[in-house]
C-alpha atoms as an extended CHARMM CRD file, in Angstrom:
* protein
*
       136  EXT
         1         1  UNK       CA              4.8680000000       15.0410000000        6.1470000000  PROA      1               0.0000000000
         2         2  UNK       CA              3.3340000000       11.6410000000        6.9270000000  PROA      2               0.0000000000
         3         3  UNK       CA              5.5720000000        9.1190000000        8.6760000000  PROA      3               0.0000000000
         4         4  UNK       CA              4.8760000000        5.5390000000        9.7000000000  PROA      4               0.0000000000
         5         5  UNK       CA              6.2390000000        3.5450000000       12.6400000000  PROA      5               0.0000000000
         6         6  UNK       CA              7.8170000000        0.1940000000       11.8310000000  PROA      6               0.0000000000
         7         7  UNK       CA              4.7140000000       -1.8000000000       12.8340000000  PROA      7               0.0000000000
         8         8  UNK       CA              2.4100000000        0.3350000000       10.6870000000  PROA      8               0.0000000000
         9         9  UNK       CA              4.7320000000        0.1240000000        7.6890000000  PROA      9               0.0000000000
        10        10  UNK       CA              5.0440000000       -3.6550000000        8.0560000000  PROA      10              0.0000000000
        11        11  UNK       CA              1.2590000000       -4.0200000000        8.1100000000  PROA      11              0.0000000000
        12        12  UNK       CA              0.8640000000       -1.8410000000        5.0170000000  PROA      12              0.0000000000
        13        13  UNK       CA              3.4390000000       -3.9190000000        3.1460000000  PROA      13              0.0000000000
        14        14  UNK       CA              1.9800000000       -7.2150000000        4.3660000000  PROA      14              0.0000000000
        15        15  UNK       CA              5.1950000000       -8.3780000000        6.0710000000  PROA      15              0.0000000000
        16        16  UNK       CA              6.3150000000       -9.0150000000        9.6420000000  PROA      16              0.0000000000
        17        17  UNK       CA              7.9000000000       -6.3160000000       11.7750000000  PROA      17              0.0000000000
        18        18  UNK       CA             11.1050000000       -8.3910000000       11.8570000000  PROA      18              0.0000000000
        19        19  UNK       CA             11.2240000000       -8.5150000000        8.0540000000  PROA      19              0.0000000000
        20        20  UNK       CA             10.8130000000       -4.7630000000        7.8110000000  PROA      20              0.0000000000
        21        21  UNK       CA             13.5240000000       -4.1880000000       10.4190000000  PROA      21              0.0000000000
        22        22  UNK       CA             15.8880000000       -6.4230000000        8.4220000000  PROA      22              0.0000000000
        23        23  UNK       CA             15.1210000000       -4.4090000000        5.2680000000  PROA      23              0.0000000000
        24        24  UNK       CA             15.8690000000       -1.1600000000        7.1140000000  PROA      24              0.0000000000
        25        25  UNK       CA             19.0350000000       -2.5750000000        8.7150000000  PROA      25              0.0000000000
        26        26  UNK       CA             20.1410000000       -3.9110000000        5.3190000000  PROA      26              0.0000000000
        27        27  UNK       CA             19.6570000000       -0.5290000000        3.6420000000  PROA      27              0.0000000000
        28        28  UNK       CA             16.7340000000       -1.5640000000        1.3820000000  PROA      28              0.0000000000
        29        29  UNK       CA             14.4370000000        1.0090000000        3.0210000000  PROA      29              0.0000000000
        30        30  UNK       CA             15.4430000000        4.2720000000        4.7040000000  PROA      30              0.0000000000
        31        31  UNK       CA             14.2430000000        5.0130000000        8.2400000000  PROA      31              0.0000000000
        32        32  UNK       CA             14.8580000000        7.7500000000       10.7420000000  PROA      32              0.0000000000
        33        33  UNK       CA             13.9970000000        8.2860000000       14.4040000000  PROA      33              0.0000000000
        34        34  UNK       CA             11.1510000000       10.3150000000       15.9040000000  PROA      34              0.0000000000
        35        35  UNK       CA             11.4200000000       12.5340000000       18.9820000000  PROA      35              0.0000000000
        36        36  UNK       CA             10.9610000000        9.4330000000       21.1990000000  PROA      36              0.0000000000
        37        37  UNK       CA             13.7110000000        7.4550000000       19.4700000000  PROA      37              0.0000000000
        38        38  UNK       CA             11.3140000000        5.1410000000       17.6120000000  PROA      38              0.0000000000
        39        39  UNK       CA             12.1190000000        4.2210000000       14.0240000000  PROA      39              0.0000000000
        40        40  UNK       CA              9.9060000000        5.9360000000       11.4540000000  PROA      40              0.0000000000
        41        41  UNK       CA              9.6640000000        5.7480000000        7.6910000000  PROA      41              0.0000000000
        42        42  UNK       CA              8.7150000000        8.7200000000        5.5130000000  PROA      42              0.0000000000
        43        43  UNK       CA              5.4090000000        8.1210000000        3.6900000000  PROA      43              0.0000000000
        44        44  UNK       CA              6.8060000000        9.0700000000        0.2760000000  PROA      44              0.0000000000
        45        45  UNK       CA              9.7370000000        6.6620000000        0.7480000000  PROA      45              0.0000000000
        46        46  UNK       CA              7.3650000000        3.9090000000        1.8760000000  PROA      46              0.0000000000
        47        47  UNK       CA              5.1040000000        4.5100000000       -1.1420000000  PROA      47              0.0000000000
        48        48  UNK       CA              8.0750000000        4.2230000000       -3.5210000000  PROA      48              0.0000000000
        49        49  UNK       CA              9.2250000000        1.0270000000       -1.7960000000  PROA      49              0.0000000000
        50        50  UNK       CA              5.6730000000       -0.4110000000       -1.9740000000  PROA      50              0.0000000000
        51        51  UNK       CA              5.5710000000        0.2980000000       -5.7270000000  PROA      51              0.0000000000
        52        52  UNK       CA              8.8990000000       -1.4700000000       -6.2250000000  PROA      52              0.0000000000
        53        53  UNK       CA              7.7610000000       -4.4500000000       -4.1360000000  PROA      53              0.0000000000
        54        54  UNK       CA              4.5090000000       -4.7340000000       -6.1010000000  PROA      54              0.0000000000
        55        55  UNK       CA              6.4930000000       -4.9410000000       -9.3200000000  PROA      55              0.0000000000
        56        56  UNK       CA              8.3830000000       -7.9170000000       -7.8830000000  PROA      56              0.0000000000
        57        57  UNK       CA              5.2710000000       -9.7610000000       -6.6070000000  PROA      57              0.0000000000
        58        58  UNK       CA              5.3190000000      -13.5100000000       -7.1450000000  PROA      58              0.0000000000
        59        59  UNK       CA              2.7500000000      -14.3230000000       -9.8300000000  PROA      59              0.0000000000
        60        60  UNK       CA              2.6600000000      -18.0030000000       -8.7850000000  PROA      60              0.0000000000
        61        61  UNK       CA              1.8020000000      -17.3250000000       -5.1260000000  PROA      61              0.0000000000
        62        62  UNK       CA             -1.1760000000      -18.9720000000       -3.4740000000  PROA      62              0.0000000000
        63        63  UNK       CA             -4.2730000000      -16.8350000000       -4.0210000000  PROA      63              0.0000000000
        64        64  UNK       CA             -7.0500000000      -15.8890000000       -1.6620000000  PROA      64              0.0000000000
        65        65  UNK       CA            -10.2290000000      -13.8560000000       -1.8860000000  PROA      65              0.0000000000
        66        66  UNK       CA             -9.4340000000      -10.2900000000       -0.7800000000  PROA      66              0.0000000000
        67        67  UNK       CA            -11.5810000000       -8.4550000000        1.7750000000  PROA      67              0.0000000000
        68        68  UNK       CA            -13.7740000000       -5.5670000000        0.6970000000  PROA      68              0.0000000000
        69        69  UNK       CA            -11.8610000000       -3.0490000000        2.8350000000  PROA      69              0.0000000000
        70        70  UNK       CA             -8.2200000000       -2.7960000000        1.8810000000  PROA      70              0.0000000000
        71        71  UNK       CA             -6.0000000000       -0.5530000000        4.0150000000  PROA      71              0.0000000000
        72        72  UNK       CA             -2.9520000000        0.7750000000        2.2320000000  PROA      72              0.0000000000
        73        73  UNK       CA             -0.7270000000        3.6460000000        1.2580000000  PROA      73              0.0000000000
        74        74  UNK       CA             -1.4250000000        6.1180000000       -1.5290000000  PROA      74              0.0000000000
        75        75  UNK       CA              1.2750000000        5.6450000000       -4.1870000000  PROA      75              0.0000000000
        76        76  UNK       CA              0.0070000000        8.0240000000       -6.8920000000  PROA      76              0.0000000000
        77        77  UNK       CA             -2.5370000000       10.8160000000       -7.3600000000  PROA      77              0.0000000000
        78        78  UNK       CA             -3.1920000000       12.1880000000      -10.8610000000  PROA      78              0.0000000000
        79        79  UNK       CA             -5.7020000000       15.0330000000      -11.1650000000  PROA      79              0.0000000000
        80        80  UNK       CA             -7.1630000000       16.9710000000      -14.0510000000  PROA      80              0.0000000000
        81        81  UNK       CA             -9.8160000000       19.6970000000      -13.8920000000  PROA      81              0.0000000000
        82        82  UNK       CA            -12.7060000000       17.2700000000      -13.2610000000  PROA      82              0.0000000000
        83        83  UNK       CA            -11.4120000000       13.8120000000      -12.2810000000  PROA      83              0.0000000000
        84        84  UNK       CA             -8.6700000000       12.1950000000      -10.1970000000  PROA      84              0.0000000000
        85        85  UNK       CA             -7.0070000000        8.7910000000      -10.2870000000  PROA      85              0.0000000000
        86        86  UNK       CA             -5.7670000000        7.5200000000       -6.9310000000  PROA      86              0.0000000000
        87        87  UNK       CA             -3.5160000000        4.4410000000       -6.6710000000  PROA      87              0.0000000000
        88        88  UNK       CA             -3.3270000000        2.5820000000       -3.3610000000  PROA      88              0.0000000000
        89        89  UNK       CA             -0.8850000000       -0.2020000000       -2.5530000000  PROA      89              0.0000000000
        90        90  UNK       CA             -2.5520000000       -2.5030000000       -0.0130000000  PROA      90              0.0000000000
        91        91  UNK       CA              0.0130000000       -5.1950000000        0.7540000000  PROA      91              0.0000000000
        92        92  UNK       CA              0.6740000000       -6.9570000000       -2.5490000000  PROA      92              0.0000000000
        93        93  UNK       CA             -2.4970000000       -5.4980000000       -4.1140000000  PROA      93              0.0000000000
        94        94  UNK       CA             -2.6770000000       -2.3360000000       -6.2440000000  PROA      94              0.0000000000
        95        95  UNK       CA             -6.0930000000       -0.6860000000       -6.1420000000  PROA      95              0.0000000000
        96        96  UNK       CA             -6.9320000000        2.1460000000       -8.5530000000  PROA      96              0.0000000000
        97        97  UNK       CA             -9.8610000000        4.4650000000       -7.9000000000  PROA      97              0.0000000000
        98        98  UNK       CA            -11.3380000000        7.0570000000      -10.2350000000  PROA      98              0.0000000000
        99        99  UNK       CA            -13.2010000000        9.8500000000       -8.4420000000  PROA      99              0.0000000000
       100       100  UNK       CA            -14.0580000000       13.4920000000       -8.8160000000  PROA      100             0.0000000000
       101       101  UNK       CA            -11.2070000000       15.9270000000       -8.2770000000  PROA      101             0.0000000000
       102       102  UNK       CA            -13.3760000000       17.5890000000       -5.6350000000  PROA      102             0.0000000000
       103       103  UNK       CA            -13.5700000000       14.3110000000       -3.6520000000  PROA      103             0.0000000000
       104       104  UNK       CA             -9.8050000000       13.7720000000       -3.8740000000  PROA      104             0.0000000000
       105       105  UNK       CA             -9.2000000000       17.3600000000       -2.7210000000  PROA      105             0.0000000000
       106       106  UNK       CA            -11.6870000000       17.0510000000        0.1740000000  PROA      106             0.0000000000
       107       107  UNK       CA             -9.9940000000       13.8190000000        1.3180000000  PROA      107             0.0000000000
       108       108  UNK       CA             -6.5880000000       15.5330000000        0.9360000000  PROA      108             0.0000000000
       109       109  UNK       CA             -5.2120000000       12.4180000000       -0.7580000000  PROA      109             0.0000000000
       110       110  UNK       CA             -1.4520000000       12.6340000000       -1.3110000000  PROA      110             0.0000000000
       111       111  UNK       CA              1.3610000000       10.2070000000       -2.0430000000  PROA      111             0.0000000000
       112       112  UNK       CA              2.3550000000        8.6280000000        1.2580000000  PROA      112             0.0000000000
       113       113  UNK       CA             -1.0570000000        9.0780000000        2.9140000000  PROA      113             0.0000000000
       114       114  UNK       CA             -2.8620000000        6.2280000000        4.6210000000  PROA      114             0.0000000000
       115       115  UNK       CA             -6.1560000000        5.2790000000        2.9440000000  PROA      115             0.0000000000
       116       116  UNK       CA             -8.7360000000        2.4950000000        2.8620000000  PROA      116             0.0000000000
       117       117  UNK       CA            -10.1520000000        1.2650000000       -0.4430000000  PROA      117             0.0000000000
       118       118  UNK       CA            -13.7410000000        0.1150000000        0.0780000000  PROA      118             0.0000000000
       119       119  UNK       CA            -14.8770000000       -2.0950000000       -2.7910000000  PROA      119             0.0000000000
       120       120  UNK       CA            -18.5220000000       -2.7120000000       -3.6730000000  PROA      120             0.0000000000
       121       121  UNK       CA            -19.1660000000       -4.9120000000       -6.6530000000  PROA      121             0.0000000000
       122       122  UNK       CA            -21.9340000000       -7.1110000000       -7.9800000000  PROA      122             0.0000000000
       123       123  UNK       CA            -19.3700000000       -9.4620000000       -9.4880000000  PROA      123             0.0000000000
       124       124  UNK       CA            -16.3530000000      -10.8680000000       -7.7040000000  PROA      124             0.0000000000
       125       125  UNK       CA            -14.1220000000      -13.3060000000       -9.5490000000  PROA      125             0.0000000000
       126       126  UNK       CA            -12.1010000000      -15.6690000000       -7.3540000000  PROA      126             0.0000000000
       127       127  UNK       CA             -9.3180000000      -17.6840000000       -8.9480000000  PROA      127             0.0000000000
       128       128  UNK       CA             -7.2890000000      -20.4580000000       -7.4630000000  PROA      128             0.0000000000
       129       129  UNK       CA             -3.6060000000      -20.4070000000       -8.3190000000  PROA      129             0.0000000000
       130       130  UNK       CA             -1.7850000000      -23.7180000000       -8.1070000000  PROA      130             0.0000000000
       131       131  UNK       CA              1.8210000000      -23.7230000000       -6.9320000000  PROA      131             0.0000000000
       132       132  UNK       CA              4.1950000000      -23.4420000000       -9.8440000000  PROA      132             0.0000000000
       133       133  UNK       CA              1.4980000000      -22.1880000000      -12.2400000000  PROA      133             0.0000000000
       134       134  UNK       CA              0.7700000000      -18.5870000000      -12.9040000000  PROA      134             0.0000000000
       135       135  UNK       CA             -2.4390000000      -17.1600000000      -14.3250000000  PROA      135             0.0000000000
       136       136  UNK       CA             -1.5230000000      -13.8730000000      -15.9920000000  PROA      136             0.0000000000
């Protein structure tokens, strides 16, 4: 079972450590303690929380051009006999990758795992979002 320390979980969610601690203390996100007494969050629980946070993302937030390497948590893996779809929540960004089932199996991708989405594209669209206006 994959677990994340508070600092790692905060980075994956794109929030401060203090914010994450408040969420845990307020009961919004479950956390336990490891053998050293440090707070840890189960990867599956963190993935579910990341999905719920992404659904609540502010559409009118200031935009920026994302980096080509996006570290995040695997929130879904759907496999058939040939292909696999892997969803990664990287902060407020959901990245979906289609790959061979063999590649997904070799990488041992599972819900709650840490992963990096590396994006290579010949076209990158950058949009500016003005405060109070949303571009859906």
